Short mmCIF file of C-alpha atoms in Angstrom, two decimals:
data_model
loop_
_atom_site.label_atom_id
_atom_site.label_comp_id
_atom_site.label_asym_id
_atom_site.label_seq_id
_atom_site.Cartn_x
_atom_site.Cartn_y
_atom_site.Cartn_z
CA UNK A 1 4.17 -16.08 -9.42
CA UNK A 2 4.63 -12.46 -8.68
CA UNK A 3 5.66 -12.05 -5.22
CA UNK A 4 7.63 -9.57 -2.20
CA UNK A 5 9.15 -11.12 0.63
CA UNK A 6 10.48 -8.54 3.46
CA UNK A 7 12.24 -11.09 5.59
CA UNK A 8 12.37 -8.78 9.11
CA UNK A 9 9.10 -8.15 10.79
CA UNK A 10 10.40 -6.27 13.15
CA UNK A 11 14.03 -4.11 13.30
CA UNK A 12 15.41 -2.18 16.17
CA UNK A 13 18.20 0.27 15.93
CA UNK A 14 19.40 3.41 17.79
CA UNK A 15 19.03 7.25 16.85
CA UNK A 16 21.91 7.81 14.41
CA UNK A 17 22.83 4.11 13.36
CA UNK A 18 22.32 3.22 9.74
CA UNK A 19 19.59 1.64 8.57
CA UNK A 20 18.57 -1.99 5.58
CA UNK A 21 15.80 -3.14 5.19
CA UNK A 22 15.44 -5.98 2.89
CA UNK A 23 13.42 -6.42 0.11
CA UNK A 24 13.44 -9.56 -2.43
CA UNK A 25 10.97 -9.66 -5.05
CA UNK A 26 10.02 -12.10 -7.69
CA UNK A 27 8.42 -11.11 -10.79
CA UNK A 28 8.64 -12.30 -14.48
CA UNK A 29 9.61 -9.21 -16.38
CA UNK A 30 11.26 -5.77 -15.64
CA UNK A 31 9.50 -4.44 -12.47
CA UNK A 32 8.35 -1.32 -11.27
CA UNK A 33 9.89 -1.34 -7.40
CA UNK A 34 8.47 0.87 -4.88
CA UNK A 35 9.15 1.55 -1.25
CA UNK A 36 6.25 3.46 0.55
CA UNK A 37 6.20 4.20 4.48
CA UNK A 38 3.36 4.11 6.99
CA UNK A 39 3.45 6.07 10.01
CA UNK A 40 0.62 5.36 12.82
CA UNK A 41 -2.61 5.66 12.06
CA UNK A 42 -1.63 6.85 8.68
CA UNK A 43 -2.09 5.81 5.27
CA UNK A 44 0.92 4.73 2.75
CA UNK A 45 3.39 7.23 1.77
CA UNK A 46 5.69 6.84 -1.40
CA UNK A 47 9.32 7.21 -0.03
CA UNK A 48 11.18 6.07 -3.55
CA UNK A 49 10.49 4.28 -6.58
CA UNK A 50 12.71 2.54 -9.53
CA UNK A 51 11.70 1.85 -13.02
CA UNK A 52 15.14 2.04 -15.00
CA UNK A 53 18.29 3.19 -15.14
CA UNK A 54 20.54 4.00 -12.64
CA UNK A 55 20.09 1.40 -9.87
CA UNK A 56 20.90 3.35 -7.06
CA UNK A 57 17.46 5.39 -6.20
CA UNK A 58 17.24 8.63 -3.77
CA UNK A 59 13.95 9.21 -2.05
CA UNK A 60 12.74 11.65 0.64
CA UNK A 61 13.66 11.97 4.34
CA UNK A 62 17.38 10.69 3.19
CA UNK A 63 16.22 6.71 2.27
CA UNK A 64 18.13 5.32 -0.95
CA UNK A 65 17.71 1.66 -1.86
CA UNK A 66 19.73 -0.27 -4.84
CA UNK A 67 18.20 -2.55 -6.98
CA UNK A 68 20.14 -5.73 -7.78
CA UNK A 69 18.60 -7.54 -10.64
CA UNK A 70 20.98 -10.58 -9.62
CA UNK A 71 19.33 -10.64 -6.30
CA UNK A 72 15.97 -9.67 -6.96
CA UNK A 73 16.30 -7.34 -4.55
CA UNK A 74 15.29 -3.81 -3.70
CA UNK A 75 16.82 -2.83 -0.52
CA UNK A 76 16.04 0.29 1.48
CA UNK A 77 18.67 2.22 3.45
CA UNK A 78 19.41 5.51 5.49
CA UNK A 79 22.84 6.40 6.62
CA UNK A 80 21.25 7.87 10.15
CA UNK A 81 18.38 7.02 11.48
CA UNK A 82 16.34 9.81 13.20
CA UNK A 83 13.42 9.28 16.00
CA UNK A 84 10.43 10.50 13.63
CA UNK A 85 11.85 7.40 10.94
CA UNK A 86 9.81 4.58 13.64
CA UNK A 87 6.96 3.19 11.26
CA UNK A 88 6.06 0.88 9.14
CA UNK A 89 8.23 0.15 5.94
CA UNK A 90 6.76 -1.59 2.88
CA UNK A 91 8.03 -2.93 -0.54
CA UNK A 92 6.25 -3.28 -3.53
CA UNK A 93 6.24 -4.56 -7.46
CA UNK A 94 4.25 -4.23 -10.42
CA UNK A 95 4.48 -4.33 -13.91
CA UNK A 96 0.47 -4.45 -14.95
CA UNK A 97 -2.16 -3.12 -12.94
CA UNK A 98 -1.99 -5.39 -9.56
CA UNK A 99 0.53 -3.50 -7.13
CA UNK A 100 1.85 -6.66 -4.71
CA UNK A 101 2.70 -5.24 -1.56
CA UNK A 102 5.35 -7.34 1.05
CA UNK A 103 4.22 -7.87 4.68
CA UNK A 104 6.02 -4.92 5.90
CA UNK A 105 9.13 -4.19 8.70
CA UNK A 106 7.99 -2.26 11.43
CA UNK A 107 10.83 -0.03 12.36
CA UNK A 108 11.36 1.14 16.04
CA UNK A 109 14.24 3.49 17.21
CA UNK A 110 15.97 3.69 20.30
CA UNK A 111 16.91 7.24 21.70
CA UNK B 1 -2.25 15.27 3.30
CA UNK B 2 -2.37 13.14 0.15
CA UNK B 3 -6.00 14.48 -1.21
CA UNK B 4 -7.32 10.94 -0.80
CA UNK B 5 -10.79 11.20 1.74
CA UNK B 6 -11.98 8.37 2.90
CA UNK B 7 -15.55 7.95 5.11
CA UNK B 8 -15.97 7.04 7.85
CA UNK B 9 -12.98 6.94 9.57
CA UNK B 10 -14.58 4.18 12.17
CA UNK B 11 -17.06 1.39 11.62
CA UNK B 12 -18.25 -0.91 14.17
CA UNK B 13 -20.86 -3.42 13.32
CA UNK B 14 -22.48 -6.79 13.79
CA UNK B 15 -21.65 -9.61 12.14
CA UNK B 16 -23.94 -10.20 9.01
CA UNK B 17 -24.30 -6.88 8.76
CA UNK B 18 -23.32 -4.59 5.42
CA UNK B 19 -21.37 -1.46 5.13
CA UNK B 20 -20.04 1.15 2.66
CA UNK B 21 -17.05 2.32 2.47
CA UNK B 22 -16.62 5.51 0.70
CA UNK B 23 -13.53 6.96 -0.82
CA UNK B 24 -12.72 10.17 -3.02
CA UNK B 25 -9.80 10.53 -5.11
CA UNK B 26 -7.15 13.30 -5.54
CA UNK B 27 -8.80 16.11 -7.87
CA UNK B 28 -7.75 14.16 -11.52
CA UNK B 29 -6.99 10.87 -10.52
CA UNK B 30 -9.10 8.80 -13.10
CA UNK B 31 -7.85 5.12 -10.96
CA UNK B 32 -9.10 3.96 -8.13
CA UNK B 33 -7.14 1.03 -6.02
CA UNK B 34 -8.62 -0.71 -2.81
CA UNK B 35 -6.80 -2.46 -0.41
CA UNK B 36 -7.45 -4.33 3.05
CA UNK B 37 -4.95 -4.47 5.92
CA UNK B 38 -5.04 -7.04 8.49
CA UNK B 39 -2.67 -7.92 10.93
CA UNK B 40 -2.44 -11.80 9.65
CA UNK B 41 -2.81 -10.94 5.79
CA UNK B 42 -1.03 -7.90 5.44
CA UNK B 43 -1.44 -5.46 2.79
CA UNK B 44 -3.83 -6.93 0.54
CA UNK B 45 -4.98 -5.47 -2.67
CA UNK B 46 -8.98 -5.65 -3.03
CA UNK B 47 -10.29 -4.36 -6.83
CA UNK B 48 -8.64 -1.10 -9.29
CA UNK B 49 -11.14 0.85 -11.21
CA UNK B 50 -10.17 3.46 -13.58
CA UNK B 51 -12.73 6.11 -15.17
CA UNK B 52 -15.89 4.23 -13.89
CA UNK B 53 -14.40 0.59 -15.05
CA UNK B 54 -12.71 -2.63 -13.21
CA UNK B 55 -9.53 -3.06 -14.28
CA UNK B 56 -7.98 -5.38 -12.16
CA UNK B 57 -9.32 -7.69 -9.30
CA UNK B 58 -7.38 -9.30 -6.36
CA UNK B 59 -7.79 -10.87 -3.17
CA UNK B 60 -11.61 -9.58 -3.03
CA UNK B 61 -13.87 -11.64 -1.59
CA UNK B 62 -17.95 -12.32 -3.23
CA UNK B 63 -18.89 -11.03 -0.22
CA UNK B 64 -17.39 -7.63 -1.03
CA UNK B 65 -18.28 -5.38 -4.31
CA UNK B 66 -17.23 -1.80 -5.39
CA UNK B 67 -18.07 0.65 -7.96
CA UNK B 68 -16.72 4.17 -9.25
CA UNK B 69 -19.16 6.71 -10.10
CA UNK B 70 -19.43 9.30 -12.83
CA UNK B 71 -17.50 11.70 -10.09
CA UNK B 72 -14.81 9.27 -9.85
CA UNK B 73 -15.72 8.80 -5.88
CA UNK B 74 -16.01 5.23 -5.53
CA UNK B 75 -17.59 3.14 -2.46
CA UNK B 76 -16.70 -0.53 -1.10
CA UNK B 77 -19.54 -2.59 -0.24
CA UNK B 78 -19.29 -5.31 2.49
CA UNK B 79 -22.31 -7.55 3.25
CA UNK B 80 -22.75 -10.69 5.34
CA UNK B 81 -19.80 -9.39 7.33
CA UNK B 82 -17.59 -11.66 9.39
CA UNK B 83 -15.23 -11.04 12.25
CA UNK B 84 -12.65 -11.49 10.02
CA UNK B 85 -13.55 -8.60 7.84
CA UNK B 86 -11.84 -6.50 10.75
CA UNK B 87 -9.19 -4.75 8.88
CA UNK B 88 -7.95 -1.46 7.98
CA UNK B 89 -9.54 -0.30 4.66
CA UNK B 90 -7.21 1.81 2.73
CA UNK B 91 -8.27 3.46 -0.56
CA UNK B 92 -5.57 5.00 -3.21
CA UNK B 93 -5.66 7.10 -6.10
CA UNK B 94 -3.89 8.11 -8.88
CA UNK B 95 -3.66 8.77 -12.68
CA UNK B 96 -4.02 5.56 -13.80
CA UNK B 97 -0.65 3.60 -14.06
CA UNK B 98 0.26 1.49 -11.81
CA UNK B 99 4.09 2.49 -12.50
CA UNK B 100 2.87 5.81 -11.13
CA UNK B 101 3.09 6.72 -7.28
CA UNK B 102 -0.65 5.98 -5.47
CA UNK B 103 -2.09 8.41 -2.87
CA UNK B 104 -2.97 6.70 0.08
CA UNK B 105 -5.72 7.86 2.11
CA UNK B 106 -6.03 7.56 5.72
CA UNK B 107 -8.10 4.61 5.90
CA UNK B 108 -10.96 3.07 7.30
CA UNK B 109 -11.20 0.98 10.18
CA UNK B 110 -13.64 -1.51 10.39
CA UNK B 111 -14.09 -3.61 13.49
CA UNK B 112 -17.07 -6.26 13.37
CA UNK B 113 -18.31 -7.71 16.09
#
Protein backbone atom coordinates (compact mmCIF):
# COMPACT_ATOMS: atom_id res chain seq x y z
CA UNK A 1 0.00 0.00 0.00
CA UNK A 2 1.01 3.49 -0.81
CA UNK A 3 2.03 5.19 2.24
CA UNK A 4 4.31 8.43 4.10
CA UNK A 5 5.53 8.04 7.43
CA UNK A 6 7.20 11.37 9.03
CA UNK A 7 8.49 9.75 12.17
CA UNK A 8 8.93 13.29 14.40
CA UNK A 9 5.77 15.02 15.38
CA UNK A 10 7.31 17.53 16.84
CA UNK A 11 11.23 19.03 16.37
CA UNK A 12 12.86 21.80 18.28
CA UNK A 13 16.00 23.51 17.26
CA UNK A 14 17.65 26.94 17.74
CA UNK A 15 17.90 30.03 15.25
CA UNK A 16 20.87 29.10 13.04
CA UNK A 17 21.22 25.22 13.72
CA UNK A 18 20.63 22.95 10.77
CA UNK A 19 17.72 21.41 10.15
CA UNK A 20 16.18 17.03 8.87
CA UNK A 21 13.27 16.21 8.77
CA UNK A 22 12.50 12.74 7.85
CA UNK A 23 10.49 11.44 5.35
CA UNK A 24 10.06 7.55 4.36
CA UNK A 25 7.65 6.68 1.83
CA UNK A 26 6.37 3.50 0.38
CA UNK A 27 5.00 3.29 -2.97
CA UNK A 28 5.09 0.62 -5.79
CA UNK A 29 6.57 2.45 -8.72
CA UNK A 30 8.73 5.62 -9.35
CA UNK A 31 7.15 8.39 -7.19
CA UNK A 32 6.48 11.85 -7.49
CA UNK A 33 7.94 13.27 -3.86
CA UNK A 34 6.83 16.51 -2.62
CA UNK A 35 7.56 18.57 0.44
CA UNK A 36 4.97 21.44 1.03
CA UNK A 37 4.96 23.78 4.28
CA UNK A 38 2.10 25.15 6.35
CA UNK A 39 2.45 28.18 8.27
CA UNK A 40 -0.51 29.12 10.88
CA UNK A 41 -3.63 29.50 9.80
CA UNK A 42 -2.42 29.00 6.33
CA UNK A 43 -2.98 26.68 3.64
CA UNK A 44 -0.13 24.24 2.06
CA UNK A 45 2.72 25.72 0.33
CA UNK A 46 4.98 23.71 -2.19
CA UNK A 47 8.59 24.13 -0.80
CA UNK A 48 10.31 21.37 -3.36
CA UNK A 49 9.41 18.56 -5.41
CA UNK A 50 11.37 15.46 -7.17
CA UNK A 51 10.32 13.50 -10.13
CA UNK A 52 13.78 12.35 -11.71
CA UNK A 53 17.07 12.90 -12.06
CA UNK A 54 19.38 14.38 -9.96
CA UNK A 55 18.48 13.28 -6.40
CA UNK A 56 19.54 16.12 -4.60
CA UNK A 57 16.45 18.78 -4.96
CA UNK A 58 16.70 22.74 -4.13
CA UNK A 59 13.52 24.44 -3.08
CA UNK A 60 12.66 27.93 -1.77
CA UNK A 61 13.56 29.67 1.52
CA UNK A 62 17.05 27.52 1.32
CA UNK A 63 15.30 23.73 2.05
CA UNK A 64 17.01 20.86 -0.12
CA UNK A 65 16.03 17.25 0.55
CA UNK A 66 17.78 13.98 -1.17
CA UNK A 67 15.94 11.24 -2.29
CA UNK A 68 17.37 7.79 -1.53
CA UNK A 69 15.62 5.17 -3.48
CA UNK A 70 17.47 2.56 -1.09
CA UNK A 71 15.77 4.14 1.80
CA UNK A 72 12.62 5.18 0.52
CA UNK A 73 13.26 8.24 1.75
CA UNK A 74 12.81 11.90 0.96
CA UNK A 75 14.43 13.93 3.56
CA UNK A 76 14.11 17.67 4.01
CA UNK A 77 16.98 19.88 5.19
CA UNK A 78 18.20 23.59 5.73
CA UNK A 79 21.71 24.40 6.67
CA UNK A 80 20.30 27.44 9.12
CA UNK A 81 17.32 27.63 10.43
CA UNK A 82 15.72 31.14 10.66
CA UNK A 83 12.70 32.25 13.17
CA UNK A 84 9.98 32.74 10.28
CA UNK A 85 10.94 28.62 9.25
CA UNK A 86 8.44 27.52 12.71
CA UNK A 87 5.44 25.66 10.89
CA UNK A 88 4.23 22.81 9.87
CA UNK A 89 6.30 20.50 7.45
CA UNK A 90 4.64 17.85 5.30
CA UNK A 91 5.73 15.02 2.86
CA UNK A 92 3.97 13.67 0.16
CA UNK A 93 3.83 10.86 -2.86
CA UNK A 94 1.96 10.16 -5.84
CA UNK A 95 2.23 8.56 -8.95
CA UNK A 96 -1.73 8.56 -10.16
CA UNK A 97 -4.15 10.96 -9.11
CA UNK A 98 -4.40 10.34 -5.10
CA UNK A 99 -1.65 12.72 -3.48
CA UNK A 100 -0.89 10.74 0.14
CA UNK A 101 0.12 13.24 2.47
CA UNK A 102 2.36 12.12 5.92
CA UNK A 103 1.10 13.33 9.34
CA UNK A 104 3.32 16.25 9.36
CA UNK A 105 6.46 17.67 11.84
CA UNK A 106 5.59 20.72 13.41
CA UNK A 107 8.74 22.72 13.55
CA UNK A 108 9.38 25.26 16.44
CA UNK A 109 12.57 27.47 16.75
CA UNK A 110 14.26 28.73 19.61
CA UNK A 111 15.72 32.37 19.48
CA UNK B 1 -1.62 34.33 -2.11
CA UNK B 2 -2.01 31.10 -4.08
CA UNK B 3 -5.36 32.22 -6.17
CA UNK B 4 -7.23 29.40 -4.43
CA UNK B 5 -10.66 31.19 -2.52
CA UNK B 6 -12.30 29.31 -0.39
CA UNK B 7 -15.93 30.35 1.49
CA UNK B 8 -16.53 30.76 4.32
CA UNK B 9 -13.63 31.00 6.16
CA UNK B 10 -15.68 29.86 9.53
CA UNK B 11 -18.57 27.46 10.00
CA UNK B 12 -20.14 26.65 13.17
CA UNK B 13 -23.11 24.39 13.23
CA UNK B 14 -25.24 21.80 14.93
CA UNK B 15 -24.84 18.46 14.69
CA UNK B 16 -27.14 16.91 11.91
CA UNK B 17 -26.97 19.82 10.27
CA UNK B 18 -25.59 20.32 6.37
CA UNK B 19 -23.16 22.74 4.96
CA UNK B 20 -21.39 23.83 1.75
CA UNK B 21 -18.26 24.41 1.33
CA UNK B 22 -17.30 26.45 -1.57
CA UNK B 23 -13.99 26.67 -3.29
CA UNK B 24 -12.65 28.51 -6.56
CA UNK B 25 -9.67 27.54 -8.36
CA UNK B 26 -6.61 29.48 -9.69
CA UNK B 27 -7.76 31.22 -13.11
CA UNK B 28 -6.97 27.79 -15.51
CA UNK B 29 -6.75 25.16 -13.16
CA UNK B 30 -9.12 22.50 -14.82
CA UNK B 31 -8.50 19.95 -11.23
CA UNK B 32 -9.97 20.28 -8.29
CA UNK B 33 -8.53 18.29 -5.00
CA UNK B 34 -10.31 18.30 -1.48
CA UNK B 35 -8.84 17.51 1.56
CA UNK B 36 -9.83 17.40 5.42
CA UNK B 37 -7.44 18.15 8.28
CA UNK B 38 -7.97 16.95 11.68
CA UNK B 39 -5.82 16.88 14.45
CA UNK B 40 -6.18 12.83 14.93
CA UNK B 41 -6.35 12.02 11.04
CA UNK B 42 -4.10 14.34 9.60
CA UNK B 43 -4.08 15.45 6.15
CA UNK B 44 -6.62 13.51 4.54
CA UNK B 45 -7.47 13.61 0.92
CA UNK B 46 -11.45 13.83 0.35
CA UNK B 47 -12.48 13.55 -3.74
CA UNK B 48 -10.29 15.19 -7.19
CA UNK B 49 -12.42 16.46 -9.95
CA UNK B 50 -11.01 17.66 -13.11
CA UNK B 51 -13.10 19.70 -15.86
CA UNK B 52 -16.52 18.99 -14.18
CA UNK B 53 -15.61 15.04 -13.59
CA UNK B 54 -14.49 12.71 -10.43
CA UNK B 55 -11.40 11.44 -10.96
CA UNK B 56 -10.27 10.05 -7.95
CA UNK B 57 -12.01 9.39 -4.50
CA UNK B 58 -10.39 8.93 -1.02
CA UNK B 59 -11.10 8.95 2.50
CA UNK B 60 -14.67 10.67 1.78
CA UNK B 61 -17.25 9.75 3.75
CA UNK B 62 -21.35 8.99 2.21
CA UNK B 63 -22.13 11.56 4.32
CA UNK B 64 -20.10 14.06 2.29
CA UNK B 65 -20.56 14.79 -1.69
CA UNK B 66 -18.94 17.40 -4.07
CA UNK B 67 -19.34 18.61 -7.49
CA UNK B 68 -17.43 21.02 -10.01
CA UNK B 69 -19.43 23.26 -12.05
CA UNK B 70 -19.24 24.46 -15.62
CA UNK B 71 -17.00 27.51 -13.98
CA UNK B 72 -14.74 25.07 -12.53
CA UNK B 73 -15.78 26.47 -8.83
CA UNK B 74 -16.63 23.46 -7.04
CA UNK B 75 -18.58 23.11 -3.52
CA UNK B 76 -18.30 20.28 -0.68
CA UNK B 77 -21.44 19.19 0.72
CA UNK B 78 -21.66 17.88 4.35
CA UNK B 79 -25.02 16.62 5.73
CA UNK B 80 -25.98 14.75 8.90
CA UNK B 81 -22.90 16.36 10.39
CA UNK B 82 -21.11 14.91 13.38
CA UNK B 83 -18.73 16.36 15.91
CA UNK B 84 -16.21 14.66 14.30
CA UNK B 85 -16.61 16.44 11.04
CA UNK B 86 -14.65 19.32 12.94
CA UNK B 87 -11.72 19.73 10.73
CA UNK B 88 -9.96 22.13 8.65
CA UNK B 89 -11.29 21.97 5.03
CA UNK B 90 -8.63 22.72 2.59
CA UNK B 91 -9.36 22.94 -1.17
CA UNK B 92 -6.40 22.83 -3.98
CA UNK B 93 -6.11 23.49 -7.48
CA UNK B 94 -4.16 22.97 -10.27
CA UNK B 95 -3.76 21.92 -13.97
CA UNK B 96 -4.60 18.61 -13.68
CA UNK B 97 -1.58 16.29 -12.81
CA UNK B 98 -1.05 15.24 -9.83
CA UNK B 99 2.90 15.32 -10.55
CA UNK B 100 2.19 19.03 -10.79
CA UNK B 101 2.49 21.46 -7.68
CA UNK B 102 -1.34 22.08 -6.03
CA UNK B 103 -2.43 25.55 -4.81
CA UNK B 104 -3.62 25.39 -1.50
CA UNK B 105 -6.19 27.67 -0.38
CA UNK B 106 -6.60 28.98 2.99
CA UNK B 107 -9.12 26.69 4.22
CA UNK B 108 -12.20 26.30 5.89
CA UNK B 109 -12.82 25.68 9.35
CA UNK B 110 -15.62 23.88 10.37
CA UNK B 111 -16.46 23.38 14.02
CA UNK B 112 -19.82 21.36 14.77
CA UNK B 113 -21.31 21.39 17.74
Amino acid sequence: AQSVTQPDIHITVSEGASLELRCNYSYGATPYLFWYVQSPGQGLQLLLKYFSGDTLVQGIKGFEAEFKRSQSSFNLRKPSVHWSDAAEYFCAVTGTYKYIFGTGTRLKVLA
Amino acid sequence: DSGVTQTPKHLITATGQRVTLRCSPRSGDLSVYWYQQSLDQGLQFLIQYYNGEERAKGNILERFSAQQFPDLHSELNLSSLELGDSALYFCASNGGGTYNEQFFGPGTRLTVL
